[in-house]
PDB file of C-alpha atoms in Angstrom:
ATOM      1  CA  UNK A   1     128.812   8.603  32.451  1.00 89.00           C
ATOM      2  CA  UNK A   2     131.106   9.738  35.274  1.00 89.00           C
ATOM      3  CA  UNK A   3     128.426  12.168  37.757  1.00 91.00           C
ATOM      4  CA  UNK A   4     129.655  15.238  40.066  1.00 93.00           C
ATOM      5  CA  UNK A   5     128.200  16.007  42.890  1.00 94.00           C
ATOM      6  CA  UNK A   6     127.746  19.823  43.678  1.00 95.00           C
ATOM      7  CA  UNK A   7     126.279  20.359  47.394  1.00 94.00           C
ATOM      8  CA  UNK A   8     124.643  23.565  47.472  1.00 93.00           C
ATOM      9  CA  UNK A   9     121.576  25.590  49.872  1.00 92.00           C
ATOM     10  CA  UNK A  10     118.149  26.423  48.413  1.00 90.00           C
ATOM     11  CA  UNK A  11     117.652  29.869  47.694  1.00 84.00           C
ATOM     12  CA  UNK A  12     114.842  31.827  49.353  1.00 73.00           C
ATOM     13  CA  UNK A  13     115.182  34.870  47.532  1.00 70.00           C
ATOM     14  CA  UNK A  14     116.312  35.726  44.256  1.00 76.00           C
ATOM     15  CA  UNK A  15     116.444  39.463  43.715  1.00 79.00           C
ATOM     16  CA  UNK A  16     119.421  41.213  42.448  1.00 81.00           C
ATOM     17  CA  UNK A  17     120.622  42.060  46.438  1.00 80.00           C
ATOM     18  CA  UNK A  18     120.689  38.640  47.609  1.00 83.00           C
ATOM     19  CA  UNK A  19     122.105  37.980  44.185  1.00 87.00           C
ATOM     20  CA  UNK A  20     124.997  39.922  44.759  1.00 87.00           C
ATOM     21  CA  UNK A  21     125.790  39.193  48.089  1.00 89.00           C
ATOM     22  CA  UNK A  22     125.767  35.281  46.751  1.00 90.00           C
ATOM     23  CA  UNK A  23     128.517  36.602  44.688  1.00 89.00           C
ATOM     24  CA  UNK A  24     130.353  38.568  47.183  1.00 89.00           C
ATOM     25  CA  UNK A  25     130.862  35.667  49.177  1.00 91.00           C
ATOM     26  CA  UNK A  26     132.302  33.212  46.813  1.00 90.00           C
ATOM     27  CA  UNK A  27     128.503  31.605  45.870  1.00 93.00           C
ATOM     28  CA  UNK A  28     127.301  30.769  42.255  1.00 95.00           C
ATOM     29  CA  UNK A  29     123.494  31.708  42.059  1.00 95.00           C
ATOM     30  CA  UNK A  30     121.719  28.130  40.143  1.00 95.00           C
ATOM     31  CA  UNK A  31     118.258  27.363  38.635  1.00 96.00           C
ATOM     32  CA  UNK A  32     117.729  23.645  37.899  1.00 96.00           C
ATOM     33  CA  UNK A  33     114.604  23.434  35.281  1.00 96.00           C
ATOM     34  CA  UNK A  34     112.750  20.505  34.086  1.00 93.00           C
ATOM     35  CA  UNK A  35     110.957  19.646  36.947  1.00 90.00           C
ATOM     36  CA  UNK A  36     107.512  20.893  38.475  1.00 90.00           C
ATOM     37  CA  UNK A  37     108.655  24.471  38.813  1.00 92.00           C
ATOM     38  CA  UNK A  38     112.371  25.830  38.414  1.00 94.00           C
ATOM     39  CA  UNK A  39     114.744  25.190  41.625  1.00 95.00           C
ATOM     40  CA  UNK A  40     116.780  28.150  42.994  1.00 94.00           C
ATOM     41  CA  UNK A  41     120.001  27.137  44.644  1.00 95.00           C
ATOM     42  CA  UNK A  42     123.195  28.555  45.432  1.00 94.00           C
ATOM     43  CA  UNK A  43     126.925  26.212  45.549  1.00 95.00           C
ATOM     44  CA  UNK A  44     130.867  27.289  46.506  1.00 94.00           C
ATOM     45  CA  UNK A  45     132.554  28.506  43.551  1.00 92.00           C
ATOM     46  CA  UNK A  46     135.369  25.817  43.631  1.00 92.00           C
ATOM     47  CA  UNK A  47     132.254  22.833  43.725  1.00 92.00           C
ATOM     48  CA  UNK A  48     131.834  23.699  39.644  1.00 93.00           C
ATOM     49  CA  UNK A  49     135.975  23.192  39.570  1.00 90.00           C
ATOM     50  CA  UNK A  50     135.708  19.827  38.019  1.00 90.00           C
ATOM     51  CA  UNK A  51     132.897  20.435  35.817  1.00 92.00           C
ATOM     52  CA  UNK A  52     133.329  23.521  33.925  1.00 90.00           C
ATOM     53  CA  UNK A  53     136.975  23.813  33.532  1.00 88.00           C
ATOM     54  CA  UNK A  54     137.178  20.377  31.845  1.00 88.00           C
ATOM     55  CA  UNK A  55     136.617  19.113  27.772  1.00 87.00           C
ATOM     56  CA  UNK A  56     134.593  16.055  29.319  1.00 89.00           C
ATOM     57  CA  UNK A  57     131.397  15.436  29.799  1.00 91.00           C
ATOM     58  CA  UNK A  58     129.799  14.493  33.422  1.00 92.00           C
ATOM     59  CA  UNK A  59     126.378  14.748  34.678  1.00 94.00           C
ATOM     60  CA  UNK A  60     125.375  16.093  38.232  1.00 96.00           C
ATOM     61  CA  UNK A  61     124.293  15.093  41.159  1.00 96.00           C
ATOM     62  CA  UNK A  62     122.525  18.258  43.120  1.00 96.00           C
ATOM     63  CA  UNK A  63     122.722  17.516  46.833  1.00 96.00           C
ATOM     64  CA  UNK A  64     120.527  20.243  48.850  1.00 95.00           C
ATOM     65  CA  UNK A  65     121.431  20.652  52.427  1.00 92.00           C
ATOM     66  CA  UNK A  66     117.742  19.097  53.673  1.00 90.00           C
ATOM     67  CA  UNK A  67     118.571  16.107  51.983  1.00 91.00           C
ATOM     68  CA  UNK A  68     116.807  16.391  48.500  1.00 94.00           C
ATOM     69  CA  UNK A  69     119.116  15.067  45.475  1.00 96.00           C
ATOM     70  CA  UNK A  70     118.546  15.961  41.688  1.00 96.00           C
ATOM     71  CA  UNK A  71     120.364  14.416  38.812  1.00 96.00           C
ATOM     72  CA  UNK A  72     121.132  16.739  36.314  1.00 96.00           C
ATOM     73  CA  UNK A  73     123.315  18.396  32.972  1.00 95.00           C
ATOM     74  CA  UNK A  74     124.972  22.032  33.079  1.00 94.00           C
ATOM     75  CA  UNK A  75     122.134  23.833  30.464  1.00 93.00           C
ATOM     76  CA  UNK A  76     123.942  27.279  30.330  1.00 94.00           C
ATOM     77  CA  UNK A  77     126.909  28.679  32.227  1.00 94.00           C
ATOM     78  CA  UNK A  78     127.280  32.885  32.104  1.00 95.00           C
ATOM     79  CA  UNK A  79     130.850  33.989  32.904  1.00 94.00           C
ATOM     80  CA  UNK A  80     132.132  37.310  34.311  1.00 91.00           C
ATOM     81  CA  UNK A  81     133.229  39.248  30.689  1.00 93.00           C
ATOM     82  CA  UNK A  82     136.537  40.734  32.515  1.00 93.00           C
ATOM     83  CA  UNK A  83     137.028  38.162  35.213  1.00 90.00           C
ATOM     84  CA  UNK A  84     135.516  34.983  34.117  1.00 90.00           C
ATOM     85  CA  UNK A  85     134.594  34.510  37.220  1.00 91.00           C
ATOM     86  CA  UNK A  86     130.722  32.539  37.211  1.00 94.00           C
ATOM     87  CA  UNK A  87     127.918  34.243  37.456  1.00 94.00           C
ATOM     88  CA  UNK A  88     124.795  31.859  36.698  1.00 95.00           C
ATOM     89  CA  UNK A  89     124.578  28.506  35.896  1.00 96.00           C
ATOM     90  CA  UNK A  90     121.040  26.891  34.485  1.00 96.00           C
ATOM     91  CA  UNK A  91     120.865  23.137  34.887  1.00 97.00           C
ATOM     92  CA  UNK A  92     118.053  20.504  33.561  1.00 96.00           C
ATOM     93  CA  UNK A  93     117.164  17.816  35.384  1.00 96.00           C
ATOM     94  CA  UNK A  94     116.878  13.836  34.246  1.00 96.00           C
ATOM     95  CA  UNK A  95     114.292  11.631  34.251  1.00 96.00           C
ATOM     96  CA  UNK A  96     115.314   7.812  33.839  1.00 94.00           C
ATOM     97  CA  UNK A  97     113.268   7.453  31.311  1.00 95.00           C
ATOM     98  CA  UNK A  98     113.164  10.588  29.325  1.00 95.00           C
ATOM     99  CA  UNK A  99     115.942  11.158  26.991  1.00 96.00           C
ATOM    100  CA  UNK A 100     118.197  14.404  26.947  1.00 95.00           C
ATOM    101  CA  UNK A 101     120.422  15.917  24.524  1.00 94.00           C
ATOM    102  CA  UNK A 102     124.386  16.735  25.082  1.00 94.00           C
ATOM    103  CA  UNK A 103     127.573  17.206  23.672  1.00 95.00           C
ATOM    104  CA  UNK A 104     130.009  14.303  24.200  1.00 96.00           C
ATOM    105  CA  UNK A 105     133.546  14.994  23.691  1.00 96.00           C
ATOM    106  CA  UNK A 106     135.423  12.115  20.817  1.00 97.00           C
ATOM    107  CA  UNK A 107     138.861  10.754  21.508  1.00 96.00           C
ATOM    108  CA  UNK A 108     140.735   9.110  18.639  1.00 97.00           C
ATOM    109  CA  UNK A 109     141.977   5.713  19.218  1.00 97.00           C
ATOM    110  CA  UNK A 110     144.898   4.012  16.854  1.00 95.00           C
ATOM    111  CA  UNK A 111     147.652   5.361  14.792  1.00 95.00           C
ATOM    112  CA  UNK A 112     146.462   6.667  11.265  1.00 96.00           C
ATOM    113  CA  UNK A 113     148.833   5.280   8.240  1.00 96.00           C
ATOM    114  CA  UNK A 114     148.229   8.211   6.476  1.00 94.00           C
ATOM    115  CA  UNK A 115     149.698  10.536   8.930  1.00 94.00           C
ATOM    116  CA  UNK A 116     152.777   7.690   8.954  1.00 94.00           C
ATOM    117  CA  UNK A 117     153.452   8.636   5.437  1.00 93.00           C
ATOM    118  CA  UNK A 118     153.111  12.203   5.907  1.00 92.00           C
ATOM    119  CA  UNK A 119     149.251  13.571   5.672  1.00 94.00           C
ATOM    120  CA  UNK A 120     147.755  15.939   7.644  1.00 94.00           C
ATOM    121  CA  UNK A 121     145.539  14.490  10.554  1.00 96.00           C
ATOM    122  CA  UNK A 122     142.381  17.069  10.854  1.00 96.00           C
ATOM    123  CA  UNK A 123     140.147  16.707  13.678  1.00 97.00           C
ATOM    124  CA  UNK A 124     137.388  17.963  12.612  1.00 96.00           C
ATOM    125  CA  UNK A 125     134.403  17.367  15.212  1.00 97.00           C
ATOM    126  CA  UNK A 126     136.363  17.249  18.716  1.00 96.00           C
ATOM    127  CA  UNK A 127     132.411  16.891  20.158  1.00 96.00           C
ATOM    128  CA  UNK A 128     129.324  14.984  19.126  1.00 97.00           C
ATOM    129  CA  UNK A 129     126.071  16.334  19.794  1.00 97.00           C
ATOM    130  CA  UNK A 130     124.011  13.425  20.829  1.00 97.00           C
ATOM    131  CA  UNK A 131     120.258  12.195  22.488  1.00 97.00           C
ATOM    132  CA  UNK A 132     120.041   9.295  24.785  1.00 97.00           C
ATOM    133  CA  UNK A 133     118.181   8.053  27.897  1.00 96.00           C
ATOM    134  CA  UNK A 134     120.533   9.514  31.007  1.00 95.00           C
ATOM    135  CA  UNK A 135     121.924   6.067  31.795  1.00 94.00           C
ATOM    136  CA  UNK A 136     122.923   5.562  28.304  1.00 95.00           C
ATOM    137  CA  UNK A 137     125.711   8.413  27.980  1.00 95.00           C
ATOM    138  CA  UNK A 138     129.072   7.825  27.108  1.00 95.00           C
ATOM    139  CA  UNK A 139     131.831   9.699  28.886  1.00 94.00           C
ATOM    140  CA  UNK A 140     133.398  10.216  25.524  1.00 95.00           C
ATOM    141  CA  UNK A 141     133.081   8.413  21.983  1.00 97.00           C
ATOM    142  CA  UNK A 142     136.145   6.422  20.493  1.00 96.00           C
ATOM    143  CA  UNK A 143     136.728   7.007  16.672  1.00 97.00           C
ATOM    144  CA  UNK A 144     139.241   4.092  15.430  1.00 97.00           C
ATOM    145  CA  UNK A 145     141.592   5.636  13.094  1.00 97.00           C
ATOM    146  CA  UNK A 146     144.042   2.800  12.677  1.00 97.00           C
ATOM    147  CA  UNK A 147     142.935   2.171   9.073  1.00 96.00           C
ATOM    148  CA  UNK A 148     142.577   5.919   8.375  1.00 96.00           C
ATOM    149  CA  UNK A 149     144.864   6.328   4.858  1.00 96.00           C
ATOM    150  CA  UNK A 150     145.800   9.673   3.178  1.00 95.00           C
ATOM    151  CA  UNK A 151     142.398  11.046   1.314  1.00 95.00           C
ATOM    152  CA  UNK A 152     140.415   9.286   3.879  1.00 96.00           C
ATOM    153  CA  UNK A 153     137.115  10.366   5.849  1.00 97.00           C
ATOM    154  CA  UNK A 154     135.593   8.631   8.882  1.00 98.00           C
ATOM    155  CA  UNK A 155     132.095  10.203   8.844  1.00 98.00           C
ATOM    156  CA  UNK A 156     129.405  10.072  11.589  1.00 98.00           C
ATOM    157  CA  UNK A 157     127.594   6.890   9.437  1.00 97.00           C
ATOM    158  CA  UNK A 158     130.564   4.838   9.916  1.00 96.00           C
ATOM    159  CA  UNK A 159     130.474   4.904  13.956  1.00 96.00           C
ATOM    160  CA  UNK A 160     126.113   4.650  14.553  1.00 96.00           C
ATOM    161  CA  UNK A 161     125.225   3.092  17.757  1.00 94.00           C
ATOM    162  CA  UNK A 162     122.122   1.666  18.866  1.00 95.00           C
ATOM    163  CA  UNK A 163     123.006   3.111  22.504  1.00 96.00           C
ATOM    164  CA  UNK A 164     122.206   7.074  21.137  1.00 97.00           C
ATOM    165  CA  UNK A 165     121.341   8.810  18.276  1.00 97.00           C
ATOM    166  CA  UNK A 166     123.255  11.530  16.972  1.00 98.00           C
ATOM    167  CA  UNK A 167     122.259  14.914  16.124  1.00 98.00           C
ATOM    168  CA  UNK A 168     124.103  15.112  12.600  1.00 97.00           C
ATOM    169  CA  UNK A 169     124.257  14.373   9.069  1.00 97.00           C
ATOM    170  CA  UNK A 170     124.859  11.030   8.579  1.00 97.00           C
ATOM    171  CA  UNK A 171     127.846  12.465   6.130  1.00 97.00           C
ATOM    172  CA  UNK A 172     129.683  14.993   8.988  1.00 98.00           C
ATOM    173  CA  UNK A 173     133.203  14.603   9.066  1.00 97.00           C
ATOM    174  CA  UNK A 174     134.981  13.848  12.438  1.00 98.00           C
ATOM    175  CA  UNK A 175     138.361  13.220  11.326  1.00 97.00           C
ATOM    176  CA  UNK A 176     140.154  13.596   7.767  1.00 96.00           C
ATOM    177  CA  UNK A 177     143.679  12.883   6.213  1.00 96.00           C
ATOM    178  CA  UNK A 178     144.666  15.000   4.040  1.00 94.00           C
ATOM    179  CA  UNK A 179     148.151  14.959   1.917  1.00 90.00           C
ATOM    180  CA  UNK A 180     150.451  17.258   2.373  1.00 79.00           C
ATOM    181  CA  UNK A 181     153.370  18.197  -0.100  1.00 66.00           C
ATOM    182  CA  UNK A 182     155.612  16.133   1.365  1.00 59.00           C
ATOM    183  CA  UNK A 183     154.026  12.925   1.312  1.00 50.00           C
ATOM    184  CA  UNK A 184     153.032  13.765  -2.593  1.00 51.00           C
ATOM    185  CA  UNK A 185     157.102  14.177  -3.299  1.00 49.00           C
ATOM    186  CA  UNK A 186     157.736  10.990  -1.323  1.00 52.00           C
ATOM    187  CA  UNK A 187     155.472   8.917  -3.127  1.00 48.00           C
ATOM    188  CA  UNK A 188     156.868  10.079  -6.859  1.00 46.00           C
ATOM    189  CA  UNK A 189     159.931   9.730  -5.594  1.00 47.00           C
ATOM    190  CA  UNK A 190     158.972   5.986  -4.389  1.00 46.00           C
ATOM    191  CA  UNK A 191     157.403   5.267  -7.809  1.00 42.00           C
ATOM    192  CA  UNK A 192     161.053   6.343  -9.355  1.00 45.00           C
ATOM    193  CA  UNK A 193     163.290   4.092  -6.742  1.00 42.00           C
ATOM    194  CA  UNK A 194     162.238   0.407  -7.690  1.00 41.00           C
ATOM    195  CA  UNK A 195     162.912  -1.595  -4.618  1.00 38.00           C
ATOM    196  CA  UNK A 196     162.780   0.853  -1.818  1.00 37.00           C
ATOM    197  CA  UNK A 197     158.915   1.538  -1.193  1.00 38.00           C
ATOM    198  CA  UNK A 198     158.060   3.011   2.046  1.00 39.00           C
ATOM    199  CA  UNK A 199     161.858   3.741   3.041  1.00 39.00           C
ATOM    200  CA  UNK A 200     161.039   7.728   2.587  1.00 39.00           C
ATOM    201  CA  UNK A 201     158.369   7.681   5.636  1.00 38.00           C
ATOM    202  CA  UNK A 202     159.717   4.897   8.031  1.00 39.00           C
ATOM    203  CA  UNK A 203     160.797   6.099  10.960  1.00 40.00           C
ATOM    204  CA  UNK A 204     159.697   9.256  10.362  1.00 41.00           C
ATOM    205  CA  UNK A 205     157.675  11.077  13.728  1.00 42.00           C
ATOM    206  CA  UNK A 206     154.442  11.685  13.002  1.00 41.00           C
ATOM    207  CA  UNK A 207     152.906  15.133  12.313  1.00 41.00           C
ATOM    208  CA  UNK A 208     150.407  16.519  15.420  1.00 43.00           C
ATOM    209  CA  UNK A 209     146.728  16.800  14.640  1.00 45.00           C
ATOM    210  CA  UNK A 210     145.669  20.013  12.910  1.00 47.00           C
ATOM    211  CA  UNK A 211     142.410  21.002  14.637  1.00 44.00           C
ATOM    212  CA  UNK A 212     139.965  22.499  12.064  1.00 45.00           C
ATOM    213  CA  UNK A 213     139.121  25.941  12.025  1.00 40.00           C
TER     214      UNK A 213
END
């Protein structure tokens, strides 16, 4: 998994003053946890550009200005409720060999058949909550939906890996074609036309993917 490095100064103090002027002047107050006792630090605004405003997943490298350097996961981000501007972000920090938990963002790979002839693509898990040793996370995990007909599931089961374990049913759905009434009427109207099978759908441009609510 890709890292990001946020450079930031340790914090002496960490009463609501200092707090405040952290904020006045364009600094995100931090807390990195998981290690001996928690680690109060302070980074530019823009440094978190690339890894809160993203859907991917990246882990962190926290460079300290004496040298120090902590590899770590955003925990919790808390965002301004009329700006949006961030206030706090908690991050925990990895251990080589101790395994942590996060959510890993799934990209589909192929061209479903099913959508071809006119189902409904629904994407129903965009992220996989999963638990693996640090050096073991994927940037992102690829669902094949090449084979993926109308009436057809791909389910967590179908896509295990010995790399991670994931934190769901073995029967969640990720992605689903469903038919619509379209590609109902084109296949009685197929069953009526002898000789002509699949003419109703080819060419036809595929419908986008309907995200679930």
């Amino acid at each position: 998994m890709k890292s990001i490095t946020i450079k930031g100064s340790q914090r002496e103090s960490v009463g609501k003053v200092s707090t405040k002027a952290l904020r006045n002047a364009g600094k995100v107050p931090c807390v990195l946890y998981g290690g001996d006792k928690p680690l109060h630090f302070s980074a530019n605004e823009i440094a978190f550009k690339d890894l809160v405003y993203t859907p991917n997943a990246h882990t962190v490298v926290i460079e300290l200005e004496d040298g120090e350097k902590f590899a770590a996961v955003l925990q919790d981000i808390q965002f301004h409720p009329v700006t949006d501007k961030i206030l706090h972000i908690d991050f925990y920090q990895l251990f080589e060999d101790k395994p942590i938990t996060m959510n890993i963002p799934v990209r589909l790979e192929g061209s479903s058949p099913g959508v071809k002839n006119g189902g409904r693509l629904l994407f129903r898990k965009r992220k996989l909550s999963i638990r693996a040793l640090p050096d073991l996370l994927p940037d992102f995990i690829t669902v094949d939906i090449s084979k993926l007909r109308i009436g057809q599931t791909i389910a967590v089961e179908t896509i295990l890996n010995d790399d991670y374990t994931f934190l769901h049913p073995d029967s969640t759905a990720i992605v689903q074609v469903k038919a619509s009434r379209t590609s109902v009427d084109e296949v009685l109207e197929d069953e009526d036309e002898e000789g002509v099978e699949g003419e109703a759908t080819e060419g036809g441009e595929a419908p986008e993917a309907e995200a679930a609510e």
